[in-house]
């Protein structure tokens, strides 16, 4: 089976895990500190706090912004953690549609902001591409809401030369096993804002305020640290594979487009086709993993208040993702392309 996501760990990583075991310092040691410092440098932000998952990163970020009883706007397409974190933090989510890049529709956002006066807006950089952050940040200044980036799928993505995760007031990352920087489990919150950083600390440092233990172990931090060094190269490989797919599959599917000013890191390569279920079955028969990210809309899944979401509704029925990980060989991408081309021969022409 050609897996949709694959991770490989180097000899260096294996040696460091052993070294950590031998040292006896398996949590709260130099690797956690080093990773936080390196990730902050990489993003170009002042503060990074590692936590145990992306969901917890979103939750604490929302707590640090103070969303209890306040509206929080999220896009219709994302992993469910984006909206669940809002509920868990005591906020009231409002769901808006996506644009043609699968990220928050900025035009509808303005409509929603006028109607609901949100405290926070959460653009999700879905599949590895940033939302239209110029418009979102402009609206944030105009109407006075916080921008919390959900960058769980966008390690290394850029928007006009700036890193995803450094584009709003605060951001949340995941280092879940499938992510472009994997730790097994893990997450991080990043911000440049001193007051927000202080608020975050209340939730994660034991002291005056009731706090959680959300730490990662030294093993996770060390694996993250080494993967971070490989991130640029791995993202380049993902982009090369994406380019090849675009070149050879052109015309048969709707491909993910790169927004002008964006650097897409293809955490997932997500195509669209009206007969995607048949295509997925055909790929599976050929031993190629393909999946739907995500088979739900956040508004429907949690029965949340929402604006009309015609695009997300259509996309939900048509999207499917194929392998794009950096360990794919030329032969494997050839096999994937061939299987996709033969699969569209089996279904009517979509006439896009
Ligand atoms: C967009 C998005 N947000 C949030 C999360 C939550 O991260 P985690 O699984 O680490 O809790 C994920 C990933 O799983 C995600 O893809």
mmCIF file of C-alpha atoms and ligand atoms in Angstrom:
data_model
loop_
_atom_site.group_PDB
_atom_site.id
_atom_site.type_symbol
_atom_site.label_atom_id
_atom_site.label_comp_id
_atom_site.label_asym_id
_atom_site.label_seq_id
_atom_site.Cartn_x
_atom_site.Cartn_y
_atom_site.Cartn_z
ATOM 1 C CA UNK A 1 0.000 0.000 0.000
ATOM 2 C CA UNK A 2 1.263 3.482 -0.868
ATOM 3 C CA UNK A 3 0.352 5.242 2.315
ATOM 4 C CA UNK A 4 -1.275 8.657 2.332
ATOM 5 C CA UNK A 5 1.096 9.832 5.035
ATOM 6 C CA UNK A 6 4.424 8.359 5.997
ATOM 7 C CA UNK A 7 7.063 9.426 8.501
ATOM 8 C CA UNK A 8 10.634 8.259 8.687
ATOM 9 C CA UNK A 9 13.056 8.685 11.536
ATOM 10 C CA UNK A 10 16.789 9.007 11.067
ATOM 11 C CA UNK A 11 19.692 7.336 12.875
ATOM 12 C CA UNK A 12 20.303 10.728 14.518
ATOM 13 C CA UNK A 13 16.799 10.678 15.995
ATOM 14 C CA UNK A 14 17.178 7.121 17.237
ATOM 15 C CA UNK A 15 20.517 7.996 18.853
ATOM 16 C CA UNK A 16 19.091 11.062 20.561
ATOM 17 C CA UNK A 17 16.146 9.109 21.964
ATOM 18 C CA UNK A 18 18.651 6.664 23.451
ATOM 19 C CA UNK A 19 20.782 9.509 24.736
ATOM 20 C CA UNK A 20 17.750 11.020 26.491
ATOM 21 C CA UNK A 21 16.946 7.660 28.059
ATOM 22 C CA UNK A 22 20.511 7.282 29.271
ATOM 23 C CA UNK A 23 20.566 10.828 30.672
ATOM 24 C CA UNK A 24 17.520 10.157 32.877
ATOM 25 C CA UNK A 25 16.151 13.643 32.057
ATOM 26 C CA UNK A 26 13.055 12.587 30.169
ATOM 27 C CA UNK A 27 10.907 15.679 30.652
ATOM 28 C CA UNK A 28 11.452 19.411 31.306
ATOM 29 C CA UNK A 29 15.000 19.306 29.973
ATOM 30 C CA UNK A 30 17.165 20.943 27.353
ATOM 31 C CA UNK A 31 15.307 19.572 24.323
ATOM 32 C CA UNK A 32 11.996 21.175 25.202
ATOM 33 C CA UNK A 33 13.733 24.512 25.741
ATOM 34 C CA UNK A 34 15.755 24.095 22.554
ATOM 35 C CA UNK A 35 12.739 23.212 20.445
ATOM 36 C CA UNK A 36 10.746 26.190 21.716
ATOM 37 C CA UNK A 37 13.650 28.505 20.937
ATOM 38 C CA UNK A 38 14.244 27.044 17.476
ATOM 39 C CA UNK A 39 10.596 27.070 16.527
ATOM 40 C CA UNK A 40 10.248 30.698 17.675
ATOM 41 C CA UNK A 41 13.288 31.614 15.531
ATOM 42 C CA UNK A 42 11.938 29.676 12.596
ATOM 43 C CA UNK A 43 8.555 31.392 12.758
ATOM 44 C CA UNK A 44 10.011 34.788 13.590
ATOM 45 C CA UNK A 45 7.968 35.215 16.788
ATOM 46 C CA UNK A 46 8.977 36.078 20.351
ATOM 47 C CA UNK A 47 7.180 33.350 22.265
ATOM 48 C CA UNK A 48 6.530 29.683 21.619
ATOM 49 C CA UNK A 49 4.984 27.384 24.231
ATOM 50 C CA UNK A 50 4.904 23.675 23.531
ATOM 51 C CA UNK A 51 1.813 21.792 24.714
ATOM 52 C CA UNK A 52 0.555 18.224 24.400
ATOM 53 C CA UNK A 53 -1.634 18.617 21.289
ATOM 54 C CA UNK A 54 -2.960 20.998 18.676
ATOM 55 C CA UNK A 55 -6.404 20.852 20.263
ATOM 56 C CA UNK A 56 -4.961 21.954 23.614
ATOM 57 C CA UNK A 57 -2.962 24.685 21.819
ATOM 58 C CA UNK A 58 -6.208 26.064 20.356
ATOM 59 C CA UNK A 59 -7.999 25.733 23.693
ATOM 60 C CA UNK A 60 -5.316 27.585 25.672
ATOM 61 C CA UNK A 61 -4.956 30.234 22.943
ATOM 62 C CA UNK A 62 -8.716 30.874 23.176
ATOM 63 C CA UNK A 63 -8.555 31.004 26.982
ATOM 64 C CA UNK A 64 -5.655 33.459 26.747
ATOM 65 C CA UNK A 65 -7.811 35.702 24.548
ATOM 66 C CA UNK A 66 -10.818 35.385 26.871
ATOM 67 C CA UNK A 67 -13.623 33.983 24.733
ATOM 68 C CA UNK A 68 -16.102 32.917 27.424
ATOM 69 C CA UNK A 69 -19.564 33.845 26.224
ATOM 70 C CA UNK A 70 -18.129 35.523 23.103
ATOM 71 C CA UNK A 71 -18.493 34.724 19.440
ATOM 72 C CA UNK A 72 -15.651 33.036 17.616
ATOM 73 C CA UNK A 73 -15.713 32.685 13.833
ATOM 74 C CA UNK A 74 -14.374 29.516 12.187
ATOM 75 C CA UNK A 75 -14.458 28.264 8.570
ATOM 76 C CA UNK A 76 -16.766 25.401 7.548
ATOM 77 C CA UNK A 77 -13.907 23.190 6.380
ATOM 78 C CA UNK A 78 -11.408 21.994 8.978
ATOM 79 C CA UNK A 79 -10.657 19.169 11.367
ATOM 80 C CA UNK A 80 -13.267 19.125 14.147
ATOM 81 C CA UNK A 81 -10.759 20.268 16.803
ATOM 82 C CA UNK A 82 -11.011 23.821 15.425
ATOM 83 C CA UNK A 83 -14.632 24.180 16.523
ATOM 84 C CA UNK A 84 -14.457 21.834 19.514
ATOM 85 C CA UNK A 85 -11.762 23.987 21.108
ATOM 86 C CA UNK A 86 -14.141 26.964 20.878
ATOM 87 C CA UNK A 87 -16.872 25.097 22.760
ATOM 88 C CA UNK A 88 -14.424 23.746 25.328
ATOM 89 C CA UNK A 89 -13.060 27.243 25.985
ATOM 90 C CA UNK A 90 -16.608 28.571 26.534
ATOM 91 C CA UNK A 91 -16.914 30.495 23.260
ATOM 92 C CA UNK A 92 -19.844 30.497 20.845
ATOM 93 C CA UNK A 93 -18.766 29.452 17.355
ATOM 94 C CA UNK A 94 -20.132 30.946 14.155
ATOM 95 C CA UNK A 95 -19.233 29.130 10.940
ATOM 96 C CA UNK A 96 -18.538 30.867 7.620
ATOM 97 C CA UNK A 97 -17.957 29.530 4.113
ATOM 98 C CA UNK A 98 -14.595 28.883 2.447
ATOM 99 C CA UNK A 99 -13.169 30.393 -0.740
ATOM 100 C CA UNK A 100 -11.773 28.510 -3.746
ATOM 101 C CA UNK A 101 -8.572 27.801 -1.792
ATOM 102 C CA UNK A 102 -10.457 25.918 0.976
ATOM 103 C CA UNK A 103 -9.744 28.652 3.505
ATOM 104 C CA UNK A 104 -12.035 31.188 5.194
ATOM 105 C CA UNK A 105 -13.958 33.346 2.718
ATOM 106 C CA UNK A 106 -12.894 36.899 3.631
ATOM 107 C CA UNK A 107 -15.934 38.535 2.014
ATOM 108 C CA UNK A 108 -18.376 36.487 4.004
ATOM 109 C CA UNK A 109 -16.201 37.011 7.061
ATOM 110 C CA UNK A 110 -16.922 40.747 6.942
ATOM 111 C CA UNK A 111 -20.648 40.041 6.798
ATOM 112 C CA UNK A 112 -20.354 37.693 9.786
ATOM 113 C CA UNK A 113 -18.221 40.162 11.737
ATOM 114 C CA UNK A 114 -20.778 42.933 11.226
ATOM 115 C CA UNK A 115 -23.563 40.656 12.373
ATOM 116 C CA UNK A 116 -21.883 38.885 15.301
ATOM 117 C CA UNK A 117 -19.060 41.181 16.557
ATOM 118 C CA UNK A 118 -16.716 38.272 17.333
ATOM 119 C CA UNK A 119 -13.929 38.411 19.906
ATOM 120 C CA UNK A 120 -11.771 36.021 17.852
ATOM 121 C CA UNK A 121 -11.571 34.814 14.251
ATOM 122 C CA UNK A 122 -9.781 31.524 13.508
ATOM 123 C CA UNK A 123 -8.493 31.241 9.932
ATOM 124 C CA UNK A 124 -7.397 27.655 9.263
ATOM 125 C CA UNK A 125 -4.481 27.217 6.863
ATOM 126 C CA UNK A 126 -6.086 24.077 5.492
ATOM 127 C CA UNK A 127 -4.056 21.447 3.623
ATOM 128 C CA UNK A 128 -0.901 23.587 4.015
ATOM 129 C CA UNK A 129 -1.877 26.900 2.485
ATOM 130 C CA UNK A 130 -2.502 30.143 4.367
ATOM 131 C CA UNK A 131 -5.858 31.885 4.308
ATOM 132 C CA UNK A 132 -6.085 35.364 2.769
ATOM 133 C CA UNK A 133 -4.347 36.958 5.719
ATOM 134 C CA UNK A 134 -4.145 40.496 4.275
ATOM 135 C CA UNK A 135 -7.908 40.870 4.202
ATOM 136 C CA UNK A 136 -8.409 39.042 7.505
ATOM 137 C CA UNK A 137 -5.851 41.241 9.281
ATOM 138 C CA UNK A 138 -7.314 44.354 7.682
ATOM 139 C CA UNK A 139 -10.776 43.389 8.939
ATOM 140 C CA UNK A 140 -9.264 42.677 12.359
ATOM 141 C CA UNK A 141 -7.960 46.269 12.546
ATOM 142 C CA UNK A 142 -11.209 47.689 11.207
ATOM 143 C CA UNK A 143 -13.530 45.807 13.566
ATOM 144 C CA UNK A 144 -11.230 44.967 16.485
ATOM 145 C CA UNK A 145 -11.146 41.186 16.808
ATOM 146 C CA UNK A 146 -8.230 38.874 17.535
ATOM 147 C CA UNK A 147 -6.824 36.630 14.816
ATOM 148 C CA UNK A 148 -5.904 33.123 16.000
ATOM 149 C CA UNK A 149 -4.303 31.139 13.180
ATOM 150 C CA UNK A 150 -4.944 27.410 13.148
ATOM 151 C CA UNK A 151 -1.609 26.456 11.602
ATOM 152 C CA UNK A 152 -1.851 22.738 12.470
ATOM 153 C CA UNK A 153 -1.386 21.815 8.796
ATOM 154 C CA UNK A 154 0.930 24.622 7.734
ATOM 155 C CA UNK A 155 4.436 24.230 9.207
ATOM 156 C CA UNK A 156 6.697 26.244 6.929
ATOM 157 C CA UNK A 157 3.940 27.768 4.784
ATOM 158 C CA UNK A 158 4.451 31.410 3.853
ATOM 159 C CA UNK A 159 2.233 34.382 3.188
ATOM 160 C CA UNK A 160 4.068 37.200 1.385
ATOM 161 C CA UNK A 161 7.366 36.031 2.864
ATOM 162 C CA UNK A 162 6.115 35.659 6.449
ATOM 163 C CA UNK A 163 5.599 32.324 8.129
ATOM 164 C CA UNK A 164 2.206 30.853 8.855
ATOM 165 C CA UNK A 165 1.900 31.101 12.616
ATOM 166 C CA UNK A 166 3.387 34.616 12.677
ATOM 167 C CA UNK A 167 0.599 36.328 10.757
ATOM 168 C CA UNK A 168 -2.053 37.020 13.406
ATOM 169 C CA UNK A 169 -2.102 37.835 17.136
ATOM 170 C CA UNK A 170 -1.570 34.222 18.150
ATOM 171 C CA UNK A 171 -1.339 30.819 16.493
ATOM 172 C CA UNK A 172 -1.740 27.130 17.251
ATOM 173 C CA UNK A 173 0.256 24.225 15.793
ATOM 174 C CA UNK A 174 -0.084 20.461 16.018
ATOM 175 C CA UNK A 175 2.803 17.983 15.969
ATOM 176 C CA UNK A 176 0.535 14.952 15.681
ATOM 177 C CA UNK A 177 2.130 11.940 13.964
ATOM 178 C CA UNK A 178 0.832 12.874 10.499
ATOM 179 C CA UNK A 179 1.947 16.507 10.491
ATOM 180 C CA UNK A 180 4.793 18.126 8.519
ATOM 181 C CA UNK A 181 6.671 18.302 11.837
ATOM 182 C CA UNK A 182 5.695 15.109 13.708
ATOM 183 C CA UNK A 183 6.341 14.322 17.372
ATOM 184 C CA UNK A 184 3.786 11.554 17.766
ATOM 185 C CA UNK A 185 1.643 13.924 19.778
ATOM 186 C CA UNK A 186 2.271 17.571 20.564
ATOM 187 C CA UNK A 187 1.334 21.152 19.870
ATOM 188 C CA UNK A 188 2.525 24.724 20.260
ATOM 189 C CA UNK A 189 1.154 28.202 20.785
ATOM 190 C CA UNK A 190 3.045 31.136 19.253
ATOM 191 C CA UNK A 191 2.662 34.870 19.794
ATOM 192 C CA UNK A 192 4.508 38.176 19.678
ATOM 193 C CA UNK A 193 2.197 39.787 22.195
ATOM 194 C CA UNK A 194 3.553 40.092 25.753
ATOM 195 C CA UNK A 195 0.148 40.236 27.432
ATOM 196 C CA UNK A 196 -1.141 37.228 25.510
ATOM 197 C CA UNK A 197 2.065 35.345 26.406
ATOM 198 C CA UNK A 198 1.445 36.130 30.090
ATOM 199 C CA UNK A 199 -2.118 34.863 29.819
ATOM 200 C CA UNK A 200 -0.911 31.641 28.169
ATOM 201 C CA UNK A 201 1.555 31.047 30.995
ATOM 202 C CA UNK A 202 -1.239 31.159 33.559
ATOM 203 C CA UNK A 203 -2.736 28.074 31.962
ATOM 204 C CA UNK A 204 0.460 26.076 31.651
ATOM 205 C CA UNK A 205 2.665 27.084 34.595
ATOM 206 C CA UNK A 206 1.638 25.844 38.001
ATOM 207 C CA UNK A 207 1.325 28.775 40.383
ATOM 208 C CA UNK A 208 -1.272 31.425 41.171
ATOM 209 C CA UNK A 209 -3.869 30.292 38.668
ATOM 210 C CA UNK A 210 -5.337 26.796 38.252
ATOM 211 C CA UNK A 211 -3.253 25.253 35.464
ATOM 212 C CA UNK A 212 -2.994 22.089 33.396
ATOM 213 C CA UNK A 213 -0.030 19.829 32.906
ATOM 214 C CA UNK A 214 0.228 19.993 29.112
ATOM 215 C CA UNK A 215 3.940 19.299 28.773
ATOM 216 C CA UNK A 216 5.609 17.236 26.084
ATOM 217 C CA UNK A 217 8.429 14.844 26.923
ATOM 218 C CA UNK A 218 12.056 15.300 25.930
ATOM 219 C CA UNK A 219 11.655 12.530 23.345
ATOM 220 C CA UNK A 220 8.926 14.459 21.546
ATOM 221 C CA UNK A 221 10.837 17.740 21.686
ATOM 222 C CA UNK A 222 14.031 16.145 20.308
ATOM 223 C CA UNK A 223 12.184 14.483 17.424
ATOM 224 C CA UNK A 224 10.469 17.771 16.648
ATOM 225 C CA UNK A 225 13.788 19.603 16.780
ATOM 226 C CA UNK A 226 15.429 17.300 14.274
ATOM 227 C CA UNK A 227 12.412 17.263 11.959
ATOM 228 C CA UNK A 228 12.352 21.043 12.012
ATOM 229 C CA UNK A 229 15.841 20.996 10.476
ATOM 230 C CA UNK A 230 14.449 18.852 7.632
ATOM 231 C CA UNK A 231 11.255 20.803 7.162
ATOM 232 C CA UNK A 232 12.365 23.094 4.325
ATOM 233 C CA UNK A 233 13.737 20.218 2.296
ATOM 234 C CA UNK A 234 10.693 18.026 2.956
ATOM 235 C CA UNK A 235 8.320 20.833 2.014
ATOM 236 C CA UNK A 236 10.265 21.351 -1.224
ATOM 237 C CA UNK A 237 9.804 17.666 -2.032
ATOM 238 C CA UNK A 238 6.087 17.944 -1.355
ATOM 239 C CA UNK A 239 5.937 20.915 -3.735
ATOM 240 C CA UNK A 240 7.803 19.005 -6.448
ATOM 241 C CA UNK A 241 5.357 16.108 -6.192
ATOM 242 C CA UNK A 242 2.439 18.558 -6.308
ATOM 243 C CA UNK A 243 3.892 20.111 -9.454
ATOM 244 C CA UNK A 244 4.175 16.710 -11.082
ATOM 245 C CA UNK A 245 0.549 15.878 -10.234
ATOM 246 C CA UNK A 246 -0.560 19.192 -11.676
ATOM 247 C CA UNK A 247 1.420 18.606 -14.847
ATOM 248 C CA UNK A 248 0.270 15.056 -15.555
ATOM 249 C CA UNK A 249 -3.269 15.117 -14.204
ATOM 250 C CA UNK A 250 -4.231 18.473 -15.600
ATOM 251 C CA UNK A 251 -7.733 18.647 -17.038
ATOM 252 C CA UNK A 252 -9.083 15.564 -15.305
ATOM 253 C CA UNK A 253 -9.442 16.937 -11.792
ATOM 254 C CA UNK A 254 -9.710 20.241 -9.975
ATOM 255 C CA UNK A 255 -6.280 20.787 -8.461
ATOM 256 C CA UNK A 256 -5.395 22.781 -5.371
ATOM 257 C CA UNK A 257 -4.409 26.236 -6.538
ATOM 258 C CA UNK A 258 -1.704 28.310 -4.952
ATOM 259 C CA UNK A 259 -2.978 31.710 -3.953
ATOM 260 C CA UNK A 260 -0.870 34.611 -5.195
ATOM 261 C CA UNK A 261 1.522 35.517 -2.390
ATOM 262 C CA UNK A 262 1.231 32.095 -0.730
ATOM 263 C CA UNK A 263 3.779 29.284 -0.424
ATOM 264 C CA UNK A 264 1.764 26.079 -0.122
ATOM 265 C CA UNK A 265 3.439 23.247 1.813
ATOM 266 C CA UNK A 266 0.988 20.523 0.759
ATOM 267 C CA UNK A 267 0.418 18.837 4.077
ATOM 268 C CA UNK A 268 -2.285 17.182 1.973
ATOM 269 C CA UNK A 269 -2.699 17.151 -1.795
ATOM 270 C CA UNK A 270 -6.435 17.576 -2.185
ATOM 271 C CA UNK A 271 -8.173 17.197 -5.534
ATOM 272 C CA UNK A 272 -11.819 17.505 -6.483
ATOM 273 C CA UNK A 273 -13.984 15.327 -8.674
ATOM 274 C CA UNK A 274 -17.763 14.721 -8.618
ATOM 275 C CA UNK A 275 -17.184 10.953 -8.662
ATOM 276 C CA UNK A 276 -14.554 10.869 -5.968
ATOM 277 C CA UNK A 277 -15.937 7.816 -4.121
ATOM 278 C CA UNK A 278 -15.485 5.624 -7.194
ATOM 279 C CA UNK A 279 -12.024 7.082 -7.724
ATOM 280 C CA UNK A 280 -11.023 6.346 -4.113
ATOM 281 C CA UNK A 281 -12.231 2.727 -4.462
ATOM 282 C CA UNK A 282 -10.262 2.357 -7.679
ATOM 283 C CA UNK A 283 -7.114 3.728 -6.021
ATOM 284 C CA UNK A 284 -7.573 1.372 -3.068
ATOM 285 C CA UNK A 285 -7.841 -1.567 -5.455
ATOM 286 C CA UNK A 286 -4.479 -0.456 -6.821
ATOM 287 C CA UNK A 287 -3.050 -0.339 -3.300
ATOM 288 C CA UNK A 288 -2.978 3.444 -3.094
ATOM 289 C CA UNK A 289 -4.392 5.098 -0.032
ATOM 290 C CA UNK A 290 -6.702 8.071 -0.658
ATOM 291 C CA UNK A 291 -9.003 9.729 1.846
ATOM 292 C CA UNK A 292 -11.534 12.468 2.389
ATOM 293 C CA UNK A 293 -10.380 15.346 4.576
ATOM 294 C CA UNK A 294 -12.990 16.013 5.886
ATOM 295 C CA UNK A 295 -16.274 14.172 5.338
ATOM 296 C CA UNK A 296 -18.158 16.807 7.376
ATOM 297 C CA UNK A 297 -18.668 20.539 7.713
ATOM 298 C CA UNK A 298 -18.043 22.043 11.137
ATOM 299 C CA UNK A 299 -21.464 23.738 11.078
ATOM 300 C CA UNK A 300 -23.286 20.443 10.434
ATOM 301 C CA UNK A 301 -21.100 18.316 12.660
ATOM 302 C CA UNK A 302 -21.748 20.429 15.743
ATOM 303 C CA UNK A 303 -25.026 21.982 14.652
ATOM 304 C CA UNK A 304 -23.432 25.408 15.004
ATOM 305 C CA UNK A 305 -24.724 28.798 13.991
ATOM 306 C CA UNK A 306 -23.547 29.585 10.477
ATOM 307 C CA UNK A 307 -23.866 31.724 7.382
ATOM 308 C CA UNK A 308 -24.749 30.028 4.091
ATOM 309 C CA UNK A 309 -21.909 27.702 3.067
ATOM 310 C CA UNK A 310 -22.583 26.728 -0.579
ATOM 311 C CA UNK A 311 -18.930 26.302 -1.506
ATOM 312 C CA UNK A 312 -17.991 24.167 1.475
ATOM 313 C CA UNK A 313 -21.100 22.026 0.909
ATOM 314 C CA UNK A 314 -20.108 21.343 -2.681
ATOM 315 C CA UNK A 315 -16.429 20.790 -1.851
ATOM 316 C CA UNK A 316 -17.252 18.367 0.954
ATOM 317 C CA UNK A 317 -18.856 16.050 -1.607
ATOM 318 C CA UNK A 318 -15.946 16.259 -4.056
ATOM 319 C CA UNK A 319 -12.634 16.527 -2.198
ATOM 320 C CA UNK A 320 -10.208 13.663 -1.782
ATOM 321 C CA UNK A 321 -6.544 13.603 -0.874
ATOM 322 C CA UNK A 322 -3.757 11.494 -2.354
ATOM 323 C CA UNK A 323 -0.246 10.722 -1.048
ATOM 324 C CA UNK A 324 2.158 13.679 -1.227
ATOM 325 C CA UNK A 325 4.643 12.859 1.537
ATOM 326 C CA UNK A 326 8.353 13.485 0.966
ATOM 327 C CA UNK A 327 9.301 9.793 0.948
ATOM 328 C CA UNK A 328 7.332 8.960 -2.207
ATOM 329 C CA UNK A 329 9.550 7.699 -5.021
ATOM 330 C CA UNK A 330 9.290 8.671 -8.708
ATOM 331 C CA UNK A 331 7.906 5.193 -9.389
ATOM 332 C CA UNK A 332 5.233 5.591 -6.753
ATOM 333 C CA UNK A 333 4.087 8.980 -8.034
ATOM 334 C CA UNK A 334 3.971 7.476 -11.555
ATOM 335 C CA UNK A 335 1.781 4.645 -10.246
ATOM 336 C CA UNK A 336 -0.516 7.153 -8.523
ATOM 337 C CA UNK A 337 -0.842 9.268 -11.681
ATOM 338 C CA UNK A 338 -1.570 6.228 -13.828
ATOM 339 C CA UNK A 339 -4.190 4.953 -11.401
ATOM 340 C CA UNK A 340 -5.886 8.347 -11.254
ATOM 341 C CA UNK A 341 -5.964 8.660 -15.034
ATOM 342 C CA UNK A 342 -7.396 5.157 -15.421
ATOM 343 C CA UNK A 343 -9.966 5.916 -12.697
ATOM 344 C CA UNK A 344 -11.432 8.864 -14.599
ATOM 345 C CA UNK A 345 -11.796 6.608 -17.640
ATOM 346 C CA UNK A 346 -14.284 4.667 -15.516
ATOM 347 C CA UNK A 347 -16.585 7.564 -14.726
ATOM 348 C CA UNK A 348 -18.395 10.157 -16.838
ATOM 349 C CA UNK A 349 -16.489 13.283 -17.835
ATOM 350 C CA UNK A 350 -17.177 15.883 -15.148
ATOM 351 C CA UNK A 351 -17.181 18.714 -17.750
ATOM 352 C CA UNK A 352 -15.486 21.164 -15.425
HETATM 353 C C1 LIG B 1 -6.610 22.021 11.250
HETATM 354 C C2 LIG B 1 -6.360 21.271 12.522
HETATM 355 N N1 LIG B 1 -6.622 21.867 13.695
HETATM 356 C C3 LIG B 1 -6.384 21.258 14.870
HETATM 357 C C4 LIG B 1 -5.858 19.982 14.924
HETATM 358 C C5 LIG B 1 -5.700 19.327 16.264
HETATM 359 O O1 LIG B 1 -4.431 18.878 16.510
HETATM 360 P P1 LIG B 1 -4.171 17.595 17.475
HETATM 361 O O2 LIG B 1 -4.605 16.388 16.734
HETATM 362 O O3 LIG B 1 -2.699 17.632 17.709
HETATM 363 O O4 LIG B 1 -4.956 17.830 18.725
HETATM 364 C C6 LIG B 1 -5.544 19.321 13.715
HETATM 365 C C7 LIG B 1 -4.929 17.998 13.647
HETATM 366 O O5 LIG B 1 -5.165 16.975 14.078
HETATM 367 C C8 LIG B 1 -5.821 19.977 12.502
HETATM 368 O O6 LIG B 1 -5.571 19.377 11.329
#
